[in-house]
Amino acid sequence: MKAAVPITVNGLKASCSQCNLVELCLPFGMSEHDLDRLDELVGGRRKVKRQQSLYRAGDIFEAIYAIRAGSFKTDVLLEDGRDQVTGFQMTGEILGLDGISAESHSCNAIALEDSEVCVIPYAKLEELSREVEGLQHQFHKVMSREIVRDHGVMMLLGSMRAEERLAAFLLNLSQRFTARGFSAAEFHLRMTRDEIGSYLGLKLETVSRAFSRFQEDGLMSVQQKHIRILDAAGLKRLLQHHPSSR
Amino acid sequence: MKAAVPITVNGLKASCSQCNLVELCLPFGMSEHDLDRLDELVGGRRKVKRQQSLYRAGDIFEAIYAIRAGSFKTDVLLEDGRDQVTGFQMTGEILGLDGISAESHSCNAIALEDSEVCVIPYAKLEELSREVEGLQHQFHKVMSREIVRDHGVMMLLGSMRAEERLAAFLLNLSQRFTARGFSAAEFHLRMTRDEIGSYLGLKLETVSRAFSRFQEDGLMSVQQKHIRILDAAGLKRLLQHHPSSR
DNA sequence: AGATGTGGTTGACGTGGATCAACGGCGCCC
DNA sequence: GGGCGCCGTTGATCCACGTCAACCACATCT
């Protein structure tokens, strides 16, 4: 439990070289030597309470953010009120890359739980990555990874059926929890059925039914947001088959 | 009409500063001074015939490409044979950004017509963008724009109905043709109904029916791949309404 | 403990788009 | 110039998912 602290930039000097998330975050793969130079990179930290936004669509773009603790969703809105969750982000992942192109953000980033981010002023990032080759390279990789990830989601939305989508989603979560040292099989969903549905292009009832189906089939146990995967291989098998390979 | 030339890197010295696509391509927004430095950037040109690939998923990543003439599609494949078109690219647009993250390409880039690209060796791009601030900034914007574009497609795939998807697609094409000095209303589709369907997460029959519907409703005239938009405002109106705002 | 609200589950029913099938237009190539 | 193959159109039918509605589980507040 953390003490209650107002949601502001705080003066605490953040240091990438000291951070235990270095293996997951922007500096991944950088040399010790280059890493030392990053101490000037992080402008500060910022806490964001559950349901509050780190930035909103239209905000001018000044910084990107590395998640230090907690998790977020990003979503985009259409004029007519429809919205779509474009991603869920966890510790070590980078938020805000969408803002570079238009110098203003194009989506909302909202905390799914009380969270904390490192603020990386973009001007400083560009400046430093002109000097530190490793940083430049890693930053490009992070952006490219985001593009590849989005292609995966497009694949999912464009050509998978409901249960396949949910299976792919859960396996992806599981793998990301594993990378963070948590159990691959048992975890707590931070988002609602509605948010999962929005991300997967499904209605919340369909998501709920797919969960029930997986449970009936012995693939997993589901109690509200608490998930335990019992048969990961079975879930993977769901993805290998054509939708209607009659 | 160009003379037939074998599909190889040719020795022709490409020059961004002389290129009439500069307003659309990577150097967009760069100063005259910075632009001069780009002459070392482009490694050469490469012609790609219709249906041939510029690169394939799994190829090691060495360069990104700027389309000088023609157009491409990119697609990703699932193990089970399903595939999904992730984008259509036209002159001035950049291909290959997906390759940076894993140092190998994650999708196929296939020419929709006989095309030509500028080859931009990635190592050289990183090197030069450490020296030329304008280039660094523009490159980041191009990557970010790709991310924003992908979010738009996710929105489309996740929350629009068939006719809305096609309308959005056509309006997007129209706008990109306009930016290239072509007619906003009348153009030639370079891709098949099947490819459009794959991109939009629909079957080719559904795409065909939506075209027929638009024609019946007087929104456009369609003759095979030749499209004329008669009522752009009507198409836009299709996008403003909820799917089932009963 | 009871009231209230948010999120999740489940059932009954409707529908948009997939599937299956037949056919038409057009270019290409022997 | 006739046959072949690809692409596109259209109709009939089916089904996965959406919609609508009722109900339940929990958390929070008083």
PDB file of N, CA and C (backbone and C1' of nucleotides) in Angstrom, chain A residues 161-162 203 205-206 209, chain D residues 16-21:
ATOM      1  N   ARG A 161     -12.949 -15.522 -35.149  1.00  0.00           N
ATOM      2  CA  ARG A 161     -14.266 -15.586 -34.534  1.00  0.00           C
ATOM      3  C   ARG A 161     -14.145 -15.278 -33.042  1.00  0.00           C
ATOM      4  N   ALA A 162     -15.281 -15.088 -32.394  1.00  0.00           N
ATOM      5  CA  ALA A 162     -15.285 -14.582 -31.022  1.00  0.00           C
ATOM      6  C   ALA A 162     -14.369 -15.365 -30.074  1.00  0.00           C
ATOM      7  N   LYS A 203     -19.377  -7.673 -28.281  1.00  0.00           N
ATOM      8  CA  LYS A 203     -20.196  -7.132 -27.204  1.00  0.00           C
ATOM      9  C   LYS A 203     -19.856  -7.844 -25.911  1.00  0.00           C
ATOM     10  N   GLU A 205     -21.649  -9.256 -23.741  1.00  0.00           N
ATOM     11  CA  GLU A 205     -22.338 -10.547 -23.556  1.00  0.00           C
ATOM     12  C   GLU A 205     -21.595 -11.669 -24.274  1.00  0.00           C
ATOM     13  N   THR A 206     -21.097 -11.360 -25.439  1.00  0.00           N
ATOM     14  CA  THR A 206     -20.364 -12.369 -26.201  1.00  0.00           C
ATOM     15  C   THR A 206     -19.074 -12.758 -25.477  1.00  0.00           C
ATOM     16  N   ARG A 209     -20.071 -14.944 -22.564  1.00  0.00           N
ATOM     17  CA  ARG A 209     -20.411 -16.309 -23.012  1.00  0.00           C
ATOM     18  C   ARG A 209     -19.177 -17.113 -23.401  1.00  0.00           C
TER      19      ARG A 209
ATOM     20  P    DA D  16     -22.247 -20.950 -36.035  1.00  0.00           P
ATOM     21  O5'  DA D  16     -21.320 -19.722 -35.639  1.00  0.00           O
ATOM     22  C5'  DA D  16     -20.767 -18.900 -36.659  1.00  0.00           C
ATOM     23  C4'  DA D  16     -20.763 -17.449 -36.225  1.00  0.00           C
ATOM     24  C3'  DA D  16     -20.373 -17.205 -34.772  1.00  0.00           C
ATOM     25  O3'  DA D  16     -19.538 -16.060 -34.759  1.00  0.00           O
ATOM     26  C1'  DA D  16     -22.541 -16.326 -35.157  1.00  0.00           C
ATOM     27  P    DC D  17     -18.770 -15.604 -33.491  1.00  0.00           P
ATOM     28  O5'  DC D  17     -19.595 -14.320 -33.066  1.00  0.00           O
ATOM     29  C5'  DC D  17     -19.753 -13.276 -34.031  1.00  0.00           C
ATOM     30  C4'  DC D  17     -20.934 -12.431 -33.661  1.00  0.00           C
ATOM     31  C3'  DC D  17     -20.893 -11.838 -32.263  1.00  0.00           C
ATOM     32  O3'  DC D  17     -20.801 -10.438 -32.432  1.00  0.00           O
ATOM     33  C1'  DC D  17     -23.056 -12.641 -32.827  1.00  0.00           C
ATOM     34  P    DG D  18     -20.958  -9.356 -31.289  1.00  0.00           P
ATOM     35  O5'  DG D  18     -22.446  -8.843 -31.536  1.00  0.00           O
ATOM     36  C5'  DG D  18     -22.746  -8.211 -32.774  1.00  0.00           C
ATOM     37  C4'  DG D  18     -24.168  -7.679 -32.766  1.00  0.00           C
ATOM     38  C3'  DG D  18     -24.482  -6.715 -31.624  1.00  0.00           C
ATOM     39  O3'  DG D  18     -25.345  -5.689 -32.120  1.00  0.00           O
ATOM     40  C1'  DG D  18     -25.879  -8.636 -31.457  1.00  0.00           C
ATOM     41  P    DT D  19     -25.800  -4.508 -31.179  1.00  0.00           P
ATOM     42  O5'  DT D  19     -27.231  -4.980 -30.642  1.00  0.00           O
ATOM     43  C5'  DT D  19     -28.235  -5.323 -31.577  1.00  0.00           C
ATOM     44  C4'  DT D  19     -29.505  -5.695 -30.838  1.00  0.00           C
ATOM     45  C3'  DT D  19     -29.845  -4.791 -29.646  1.00  0.00           C
ATOM     46  O3'  DT D  19     -31.198  -4.406 -29.798  1.00  0.00           O
ATOM     47  C1'  DT D  19     -29.905  -7.080 -29.007  1.00  0.00           C
ATOM     48  P    DC D  20     -31.817  -3.253 -28.849  1.00  0.00           P
ATOM     49  O5'  DC D  20     -32.667  -4.114 -27.793  1.00  0.00           O
ATOM     50  C5'  DC D  20     -33.559  -5.120 -28.273  1.00  0.00           C
ATOM     51  C4'  DC D  20     -34.115  -5.909 -27.107  1.00  0.00           C
ATOM     52  C3'  DC D  20     -34.344  -5.083 -25.841  1.00  0.00           C
ATOM     53  O3'  DC D  20     -35.616  -5.436 -25.321  1.00  0.00           O
ATOM     54  C1'  DC D  20     -33.057  -6.982 -25.347  1.00  0.00           C
ATOM     55  P    DA D  21     -36.272  -4.619 -24.083  1.00  0.00           P
ATOM     56  O5'  DA D  21     -36.300  -5.723 -22.934  1.00  0.00           O
ATOM     57  C5'  DA D  21     -36.537  -7.077 -23.273  1.00  0.00           C
ATOM     58  C4'  DA D  21     -36.224  -7.965 -22.087  1.00  0.00           C
ATOM     59  C3'  DA D  21     -36.330  -7.258 -20.727  1.00  0.00           C
ATOM     60  O3'  DA D  21     -37.016  -8.100 -19.814  1.00  0.00           O
ATOM     61  C1'  DA D  21     -34.260  -8.322 -20.911  1.00  0.00           C
TER      62       DA D  21
END
